[in-house]
Coordinates of C-alpha atoms in Angstrom, one line a residue:
X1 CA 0.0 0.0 0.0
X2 CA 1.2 3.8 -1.0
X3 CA 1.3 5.8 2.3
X4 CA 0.3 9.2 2.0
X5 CA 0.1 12.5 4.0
X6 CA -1.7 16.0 3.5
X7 CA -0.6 18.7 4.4
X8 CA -4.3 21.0 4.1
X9 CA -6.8 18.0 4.4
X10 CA -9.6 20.2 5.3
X11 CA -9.9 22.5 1.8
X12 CA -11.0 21.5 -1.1
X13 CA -7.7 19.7 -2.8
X14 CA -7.5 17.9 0.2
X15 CA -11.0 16.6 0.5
X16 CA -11.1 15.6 -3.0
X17 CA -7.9 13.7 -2.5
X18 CA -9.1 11.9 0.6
X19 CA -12.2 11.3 -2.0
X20 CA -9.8 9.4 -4.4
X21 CA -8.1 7.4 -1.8
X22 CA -11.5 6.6 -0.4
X23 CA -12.2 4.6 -3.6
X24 CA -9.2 2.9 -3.8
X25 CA -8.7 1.6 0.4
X26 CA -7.2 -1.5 -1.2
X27 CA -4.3 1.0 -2.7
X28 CA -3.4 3.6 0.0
X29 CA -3.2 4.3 3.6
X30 CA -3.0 7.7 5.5
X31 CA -0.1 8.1 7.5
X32 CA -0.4 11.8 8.3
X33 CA -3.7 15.0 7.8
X34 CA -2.6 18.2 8.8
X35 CA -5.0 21.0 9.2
X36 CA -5.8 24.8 9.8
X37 CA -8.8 25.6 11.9
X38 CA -11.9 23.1 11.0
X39 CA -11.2 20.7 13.7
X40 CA -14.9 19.2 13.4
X41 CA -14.4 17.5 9.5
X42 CA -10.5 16.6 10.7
X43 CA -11.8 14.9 13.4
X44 CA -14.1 13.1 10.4
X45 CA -11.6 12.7 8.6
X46 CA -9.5 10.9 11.5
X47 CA -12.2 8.4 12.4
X48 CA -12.8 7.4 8.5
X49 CA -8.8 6.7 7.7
X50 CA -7.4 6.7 11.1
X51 CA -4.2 8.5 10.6
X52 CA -1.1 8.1 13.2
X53 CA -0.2 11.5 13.2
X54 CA -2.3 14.7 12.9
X55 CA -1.4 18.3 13.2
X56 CA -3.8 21.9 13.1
X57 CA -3.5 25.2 13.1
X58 CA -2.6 26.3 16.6
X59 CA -1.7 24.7 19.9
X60 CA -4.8 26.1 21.5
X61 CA -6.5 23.8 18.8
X62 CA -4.7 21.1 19.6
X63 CA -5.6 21.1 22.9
X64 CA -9.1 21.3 22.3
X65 CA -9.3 17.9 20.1
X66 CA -6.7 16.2 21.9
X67 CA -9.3 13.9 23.9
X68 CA -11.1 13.3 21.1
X69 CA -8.8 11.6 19.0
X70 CA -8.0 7.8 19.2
X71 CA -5.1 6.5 21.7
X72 CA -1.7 6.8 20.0
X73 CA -2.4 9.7 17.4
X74 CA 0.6 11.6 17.8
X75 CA -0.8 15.2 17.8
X76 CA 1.2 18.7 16.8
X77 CA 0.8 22.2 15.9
X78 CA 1.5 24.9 13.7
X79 CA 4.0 25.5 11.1
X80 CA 6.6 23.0 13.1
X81 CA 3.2 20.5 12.8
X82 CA 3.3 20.8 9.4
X83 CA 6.7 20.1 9.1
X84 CA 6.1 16.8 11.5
X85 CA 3.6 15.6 8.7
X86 CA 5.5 16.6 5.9
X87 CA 9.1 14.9 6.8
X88 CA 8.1 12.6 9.7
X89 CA 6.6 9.0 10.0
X90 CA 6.4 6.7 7.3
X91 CA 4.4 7.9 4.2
X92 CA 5.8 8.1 0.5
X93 CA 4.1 10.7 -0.9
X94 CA 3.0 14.2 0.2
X95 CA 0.4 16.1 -1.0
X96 CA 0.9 19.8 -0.5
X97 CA -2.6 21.2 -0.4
X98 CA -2.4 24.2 2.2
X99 CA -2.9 27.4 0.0
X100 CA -0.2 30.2 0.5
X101 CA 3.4 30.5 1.2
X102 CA 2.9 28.7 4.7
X103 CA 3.6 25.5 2.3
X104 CA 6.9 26.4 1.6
X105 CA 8.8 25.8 4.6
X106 CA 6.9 22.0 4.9
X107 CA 7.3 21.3 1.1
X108 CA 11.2 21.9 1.5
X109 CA 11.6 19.6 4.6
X110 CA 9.3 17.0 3.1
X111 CA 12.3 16.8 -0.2
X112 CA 14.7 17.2 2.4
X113 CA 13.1 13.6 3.5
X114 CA 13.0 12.1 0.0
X115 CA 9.0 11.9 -0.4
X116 CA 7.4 12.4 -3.6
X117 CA 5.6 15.5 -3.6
X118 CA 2.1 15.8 -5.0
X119 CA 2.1 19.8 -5.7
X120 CA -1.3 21.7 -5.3
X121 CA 0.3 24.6 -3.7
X122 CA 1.9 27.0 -6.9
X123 CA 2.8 29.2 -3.9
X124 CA 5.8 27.5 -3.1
X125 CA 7.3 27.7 -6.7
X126 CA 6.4 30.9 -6.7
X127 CA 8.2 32.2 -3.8
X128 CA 11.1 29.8 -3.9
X129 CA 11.3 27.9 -6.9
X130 CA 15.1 28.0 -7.1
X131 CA 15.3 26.6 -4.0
X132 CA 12.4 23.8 -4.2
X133 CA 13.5 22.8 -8.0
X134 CA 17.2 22.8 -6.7
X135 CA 16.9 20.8 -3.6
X136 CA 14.3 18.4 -5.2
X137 CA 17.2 18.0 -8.0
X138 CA 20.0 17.4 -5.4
X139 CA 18.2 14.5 -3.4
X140 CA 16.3 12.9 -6.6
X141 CA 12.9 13.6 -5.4
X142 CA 10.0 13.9 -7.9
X143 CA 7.7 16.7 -8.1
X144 CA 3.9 15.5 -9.2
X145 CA 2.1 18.5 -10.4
X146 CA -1.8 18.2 -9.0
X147 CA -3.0 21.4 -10.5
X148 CA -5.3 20.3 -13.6
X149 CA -3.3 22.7 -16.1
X150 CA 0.1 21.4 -15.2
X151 CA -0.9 17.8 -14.7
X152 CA -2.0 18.6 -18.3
X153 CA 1.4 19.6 -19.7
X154 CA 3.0 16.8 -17.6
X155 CA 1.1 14.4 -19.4
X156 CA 1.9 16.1 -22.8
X157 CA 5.0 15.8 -22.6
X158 CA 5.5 12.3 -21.6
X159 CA 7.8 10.2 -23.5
X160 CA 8.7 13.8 -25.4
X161 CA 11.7 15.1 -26.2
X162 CA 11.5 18.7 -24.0
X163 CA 14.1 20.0 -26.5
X164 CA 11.5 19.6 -29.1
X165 CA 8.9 21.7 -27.1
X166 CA 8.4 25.1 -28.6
X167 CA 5.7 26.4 -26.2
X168 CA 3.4 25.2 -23.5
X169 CA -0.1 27.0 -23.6
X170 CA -1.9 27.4 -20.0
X171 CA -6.0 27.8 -20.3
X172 CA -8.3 29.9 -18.1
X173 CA -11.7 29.8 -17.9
X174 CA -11.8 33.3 -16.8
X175 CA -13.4 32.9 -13.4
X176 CA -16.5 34.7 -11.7
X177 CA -16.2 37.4 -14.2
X178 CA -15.0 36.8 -17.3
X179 CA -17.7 37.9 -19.4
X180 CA -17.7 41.3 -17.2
X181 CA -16.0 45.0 -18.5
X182 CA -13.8 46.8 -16.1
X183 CA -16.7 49.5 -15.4
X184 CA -18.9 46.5 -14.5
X185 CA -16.1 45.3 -12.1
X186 CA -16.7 48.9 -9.5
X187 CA -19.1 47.2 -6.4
X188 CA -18.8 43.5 -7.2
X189 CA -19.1 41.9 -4.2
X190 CA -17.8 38.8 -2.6
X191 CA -20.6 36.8 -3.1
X192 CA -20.3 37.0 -6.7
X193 CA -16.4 36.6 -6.9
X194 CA -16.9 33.3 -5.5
X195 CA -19.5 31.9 -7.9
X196 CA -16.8 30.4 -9.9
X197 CA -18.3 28.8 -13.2
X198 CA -16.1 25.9 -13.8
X199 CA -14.6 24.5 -10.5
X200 CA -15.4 23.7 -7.5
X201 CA -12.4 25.5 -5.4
X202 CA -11.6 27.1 -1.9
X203 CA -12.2 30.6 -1.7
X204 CA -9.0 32.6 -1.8
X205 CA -8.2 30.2 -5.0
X206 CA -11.7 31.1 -6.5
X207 CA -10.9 35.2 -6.1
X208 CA -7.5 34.1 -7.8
X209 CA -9.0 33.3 -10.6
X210 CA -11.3 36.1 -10.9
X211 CA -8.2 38.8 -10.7
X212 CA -6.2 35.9 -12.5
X213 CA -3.9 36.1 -10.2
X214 CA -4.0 32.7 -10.4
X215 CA -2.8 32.2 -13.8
X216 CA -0.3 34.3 -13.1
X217 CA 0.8 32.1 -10.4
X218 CA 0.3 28.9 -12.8
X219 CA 2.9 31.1 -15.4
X220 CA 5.2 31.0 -12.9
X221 CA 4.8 27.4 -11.7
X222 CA 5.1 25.9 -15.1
X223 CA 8.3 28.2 -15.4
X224 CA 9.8 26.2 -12.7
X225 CA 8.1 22.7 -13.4
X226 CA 9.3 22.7 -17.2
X227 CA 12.5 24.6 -17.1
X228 CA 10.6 27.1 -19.5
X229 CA 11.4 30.4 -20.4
X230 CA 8.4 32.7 -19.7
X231 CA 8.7 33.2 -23.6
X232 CA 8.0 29.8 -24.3
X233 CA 4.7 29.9 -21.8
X234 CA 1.4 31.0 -22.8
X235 CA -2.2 31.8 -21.5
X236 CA -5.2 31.5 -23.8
X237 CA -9.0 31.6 -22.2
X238 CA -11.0 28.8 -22.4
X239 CA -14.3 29.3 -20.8
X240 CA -15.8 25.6 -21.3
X241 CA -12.5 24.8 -19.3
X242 CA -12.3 21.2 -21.4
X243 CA -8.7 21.6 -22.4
X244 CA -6.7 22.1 -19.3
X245 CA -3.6 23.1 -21.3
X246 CA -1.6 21.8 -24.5
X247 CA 1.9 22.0 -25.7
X248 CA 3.2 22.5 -29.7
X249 CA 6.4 21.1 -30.6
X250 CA 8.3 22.2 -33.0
X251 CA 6.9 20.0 -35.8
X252 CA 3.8 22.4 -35.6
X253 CA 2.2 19.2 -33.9
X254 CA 0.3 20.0 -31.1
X255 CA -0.5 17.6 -28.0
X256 CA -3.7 18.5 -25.6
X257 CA -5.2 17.1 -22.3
X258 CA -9.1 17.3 -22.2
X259 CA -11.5 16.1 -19.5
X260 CA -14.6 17.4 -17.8
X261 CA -13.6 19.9 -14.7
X262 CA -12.8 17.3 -12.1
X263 CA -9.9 17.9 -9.6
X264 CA -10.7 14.0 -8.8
X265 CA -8.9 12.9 -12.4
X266 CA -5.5 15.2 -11.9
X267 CA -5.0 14.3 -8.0
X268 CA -5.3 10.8 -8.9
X269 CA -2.8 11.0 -11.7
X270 CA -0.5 12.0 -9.6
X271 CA -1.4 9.6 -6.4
X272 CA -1.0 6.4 -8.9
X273 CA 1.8 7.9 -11.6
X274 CA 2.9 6.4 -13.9
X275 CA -0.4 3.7 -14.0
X276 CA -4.3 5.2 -14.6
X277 CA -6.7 3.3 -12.9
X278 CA -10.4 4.1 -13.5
X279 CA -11.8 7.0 -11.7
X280 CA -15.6 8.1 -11.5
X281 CA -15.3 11.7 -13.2
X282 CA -17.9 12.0 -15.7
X283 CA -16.8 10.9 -18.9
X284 CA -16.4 13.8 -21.5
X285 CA -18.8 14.0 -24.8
X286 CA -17.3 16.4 -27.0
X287 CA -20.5 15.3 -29.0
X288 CA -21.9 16.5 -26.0
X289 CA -20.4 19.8 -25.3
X290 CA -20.8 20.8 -29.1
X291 CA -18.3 23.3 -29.3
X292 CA -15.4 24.6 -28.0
X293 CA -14.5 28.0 -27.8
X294 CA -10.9 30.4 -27.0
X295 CA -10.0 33.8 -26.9
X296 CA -6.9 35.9 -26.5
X297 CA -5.6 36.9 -23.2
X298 CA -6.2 40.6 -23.0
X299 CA -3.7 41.7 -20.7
X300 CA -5.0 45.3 -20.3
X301 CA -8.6 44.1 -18.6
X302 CA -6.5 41.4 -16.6
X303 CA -3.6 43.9 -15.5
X304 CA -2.5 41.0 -12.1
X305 CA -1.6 38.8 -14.8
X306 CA 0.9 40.7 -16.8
X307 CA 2.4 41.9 -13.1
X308 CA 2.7 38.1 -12.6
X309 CA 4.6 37.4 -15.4
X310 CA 6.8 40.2 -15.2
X311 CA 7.6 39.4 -12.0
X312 CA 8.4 36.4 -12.9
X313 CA 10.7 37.5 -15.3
X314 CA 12.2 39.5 -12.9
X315 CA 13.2 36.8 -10.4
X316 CA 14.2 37.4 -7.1
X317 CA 11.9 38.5 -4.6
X318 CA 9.5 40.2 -7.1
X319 CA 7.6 37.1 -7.2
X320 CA 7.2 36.4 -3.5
X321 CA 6.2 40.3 -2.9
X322 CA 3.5 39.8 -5.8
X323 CA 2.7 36.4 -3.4
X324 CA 2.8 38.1 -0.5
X325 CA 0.7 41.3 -1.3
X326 CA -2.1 39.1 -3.2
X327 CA -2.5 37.1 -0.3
X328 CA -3.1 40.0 2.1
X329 CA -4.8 41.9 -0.3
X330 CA -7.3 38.8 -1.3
X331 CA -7.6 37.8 2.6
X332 CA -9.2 41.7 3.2
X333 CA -11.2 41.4 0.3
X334 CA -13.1 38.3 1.6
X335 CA -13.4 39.6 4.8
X336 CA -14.8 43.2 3.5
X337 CA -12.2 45.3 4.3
X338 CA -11.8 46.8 0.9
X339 CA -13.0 46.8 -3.1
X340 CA -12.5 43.6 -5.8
X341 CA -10.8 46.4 -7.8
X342 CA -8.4 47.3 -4.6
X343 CA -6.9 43.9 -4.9
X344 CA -4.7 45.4 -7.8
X345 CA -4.0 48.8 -6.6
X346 CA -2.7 47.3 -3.6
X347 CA -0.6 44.3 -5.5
X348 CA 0.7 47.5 -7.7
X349 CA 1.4 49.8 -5.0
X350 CA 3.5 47.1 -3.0
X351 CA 5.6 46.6 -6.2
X352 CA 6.3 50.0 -6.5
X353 CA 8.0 49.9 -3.6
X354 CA 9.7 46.7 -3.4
X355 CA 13.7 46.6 -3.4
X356 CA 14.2 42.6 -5.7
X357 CA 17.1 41.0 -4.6
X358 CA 18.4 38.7 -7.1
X359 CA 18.7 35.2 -5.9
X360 CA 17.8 35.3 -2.4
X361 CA 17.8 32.3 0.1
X362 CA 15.3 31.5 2.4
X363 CA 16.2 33.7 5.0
X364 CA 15.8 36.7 2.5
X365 CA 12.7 35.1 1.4
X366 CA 11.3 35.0 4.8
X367 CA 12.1 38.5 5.2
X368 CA 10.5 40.2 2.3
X369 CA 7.4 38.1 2.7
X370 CA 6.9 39.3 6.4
X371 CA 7.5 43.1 5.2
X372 CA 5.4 43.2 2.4
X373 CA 2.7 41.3 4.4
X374 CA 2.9 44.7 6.2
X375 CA 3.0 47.1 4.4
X376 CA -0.1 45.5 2.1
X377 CA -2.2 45.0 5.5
X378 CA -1.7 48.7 6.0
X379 CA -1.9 50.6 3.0

């Protein structure tokens, strides 16, 4: 049996992927769940797969389930708990499903280990991907994307030559708004960013895609995955959200994954790579769904995702300041401190003022991810 641990079992990627392992109980066992605050569905969770080792948000938390959970459950907390899932006891693969840059710390200690990492967090490449893509080189660790566009491209290219890639192709569906100008954008409120079209997604995710942050963040992901030049990587929306992404080679061929929007069929790819075992998505009709249809990335009424990309280019810290400040800025959204349309201005003016420092290590990292927490939290 294939042990496994999640870090962020509680949200969406890592309910879905408790889903998949629930249909396969012959296949895998859970070593580890780590959590944030929604003790009462961990504590479901637990009692379904019994896990020996379980970790939440805060020691106060801890505390507060400790009775409840069954004799010999070794129990932590915090970011030190996640890094006691991630790297301790016994499992093989890790899937990294706790959204933000609080990932990054666990993802590097779980390589450190040797696990396999199943990667639904992009916030970790994006704020260190030299460092992730470096260490995971140096101890010969494998990095599984789970996000449905880069699963996509991972699957394209298998058995490929990379040198005979000419460019890899990300799609968006567009999110909550897609089909809304930038006037009708002034008073949107929450409730409407988070009726995503497509996907069925935690909240700060389903924001991401309405600013397109979260493309952005893909961009920059797939930089790191692929060993791609941002040149080479494009975004095209895709509002049916059938083909999760495609790659042309330099035959003119081109190579695409399709499937119905179902998390389900990526996480499982990368729980059971390099076999495919059958999964109960629905099955897609392209009878069915009659036509597909695809239009241009217009950069001017999505403005976070040109930022994203150029700081991506930029390296450095420009990419975990454009982490830092969407997180903060995204988190005050949701709780109503401020507009949809703030979301940039504050992303902007946080950028405006950030000093880059070309290949930083962690310690730098950490630093310029605490400042620009902030300064976005107060501007």
């Amino acid at each position: 049996m294939k042990k496994i641990s999640i870090l962020g079992s509680t949200g969406s990627i890592g309910t879905q992927t408790l889903d998949v392992i629930a249909m396969h109980p012959e296949k895998f066992e859970i070593d580890g769940l780590a959590a944030g605050s929604n003790t009462a569905l961990l504590l479901d969770q637990v009692r379904k797969f019994k896990p020996r080792r379980v970790s939440v948000a805060t020691e106060a938390l801890a505390n507060e389930i400790r009775e409840a959970l069954p004799a010999g459950t070794e129990l932590y907390s915090g970011s030190q708990g996640l890094v006691e899932i991630a790297a301790g006891g016994d499992a093989d693969t890790i899937v990294t499903a706790v959204v933000g840059s609080v990932g990054l710390q666990s993802t590097l200690a779980a390589i450190e280990a040797g696990r396999t990492i199943g990667l639904a967090n992009k916030e970790t490449l994006v704020t260190a991907g030299h460092l992730v893509t470096e260490l995971a080189r140096k101890k010969g660790v494998r990095i599984l994307p789970v996000d449905s566009e880069h699963s996509a491209i991972f699957q394209c290219l298998n058995g490929e030559n990379r040198s005979d890639v000419e460019s890899i192709t990300i799609t968006a569906s567009g999110g909550s708004f897609r089909d809304y100008t930038r006037d009708q954008l002034v008073g949107v409120t929450v409730e409407d960013a988070l009726r995503h079209p497509n996907w069925s997604m935690g909240a700060k995710i389903t924001i991401d895609s309405a600013t397109m942050v979260n493309k952005g963040l893909e961009v920059i992901e797939a930089h790191w995955l692929f060993g791609l030049p941002y040149e080479q990587i494009h975004v095209l929306l895709h509002p049916e959200s059938i083909i999760h992404s495609y790659v042309e080679f330099r035959d003119s061929s081109i190579i695409a994954q399709l499937g119905t929007p179902d998390m389900r069929v990526p996480i499982q790819y990368a729980l059971t790579y390099p076999d495919r075992w059958h999964s109960p998505a629905k099955r897609l009709s392209l009878a069915e769904a009659g036509r597909l249809t695809f239009r241009e990335m217009d950069f001017e009424r999505y403005p976070l995702l040109r930022l994203a990309i150029e700081c991506g280019k930029a390296g450095g810290t420009a990419t975990t300041a454009f982490n830092a400040a969407n997180e903060i800025a995204v988190d005050r959204f949701l709780r109503g401190g401020i507009s949809f349309l703030r979301i940039e201005e504050i992303i902007d003016e946080v950028l405006q003022c950030h000093n880059n420092e070309s290949n930083p290590d962690l310690e730098q990292i950490g630093h310029c991810d605490r400042a620009v927490r902030e300064l976005a939290a107060q501007l």
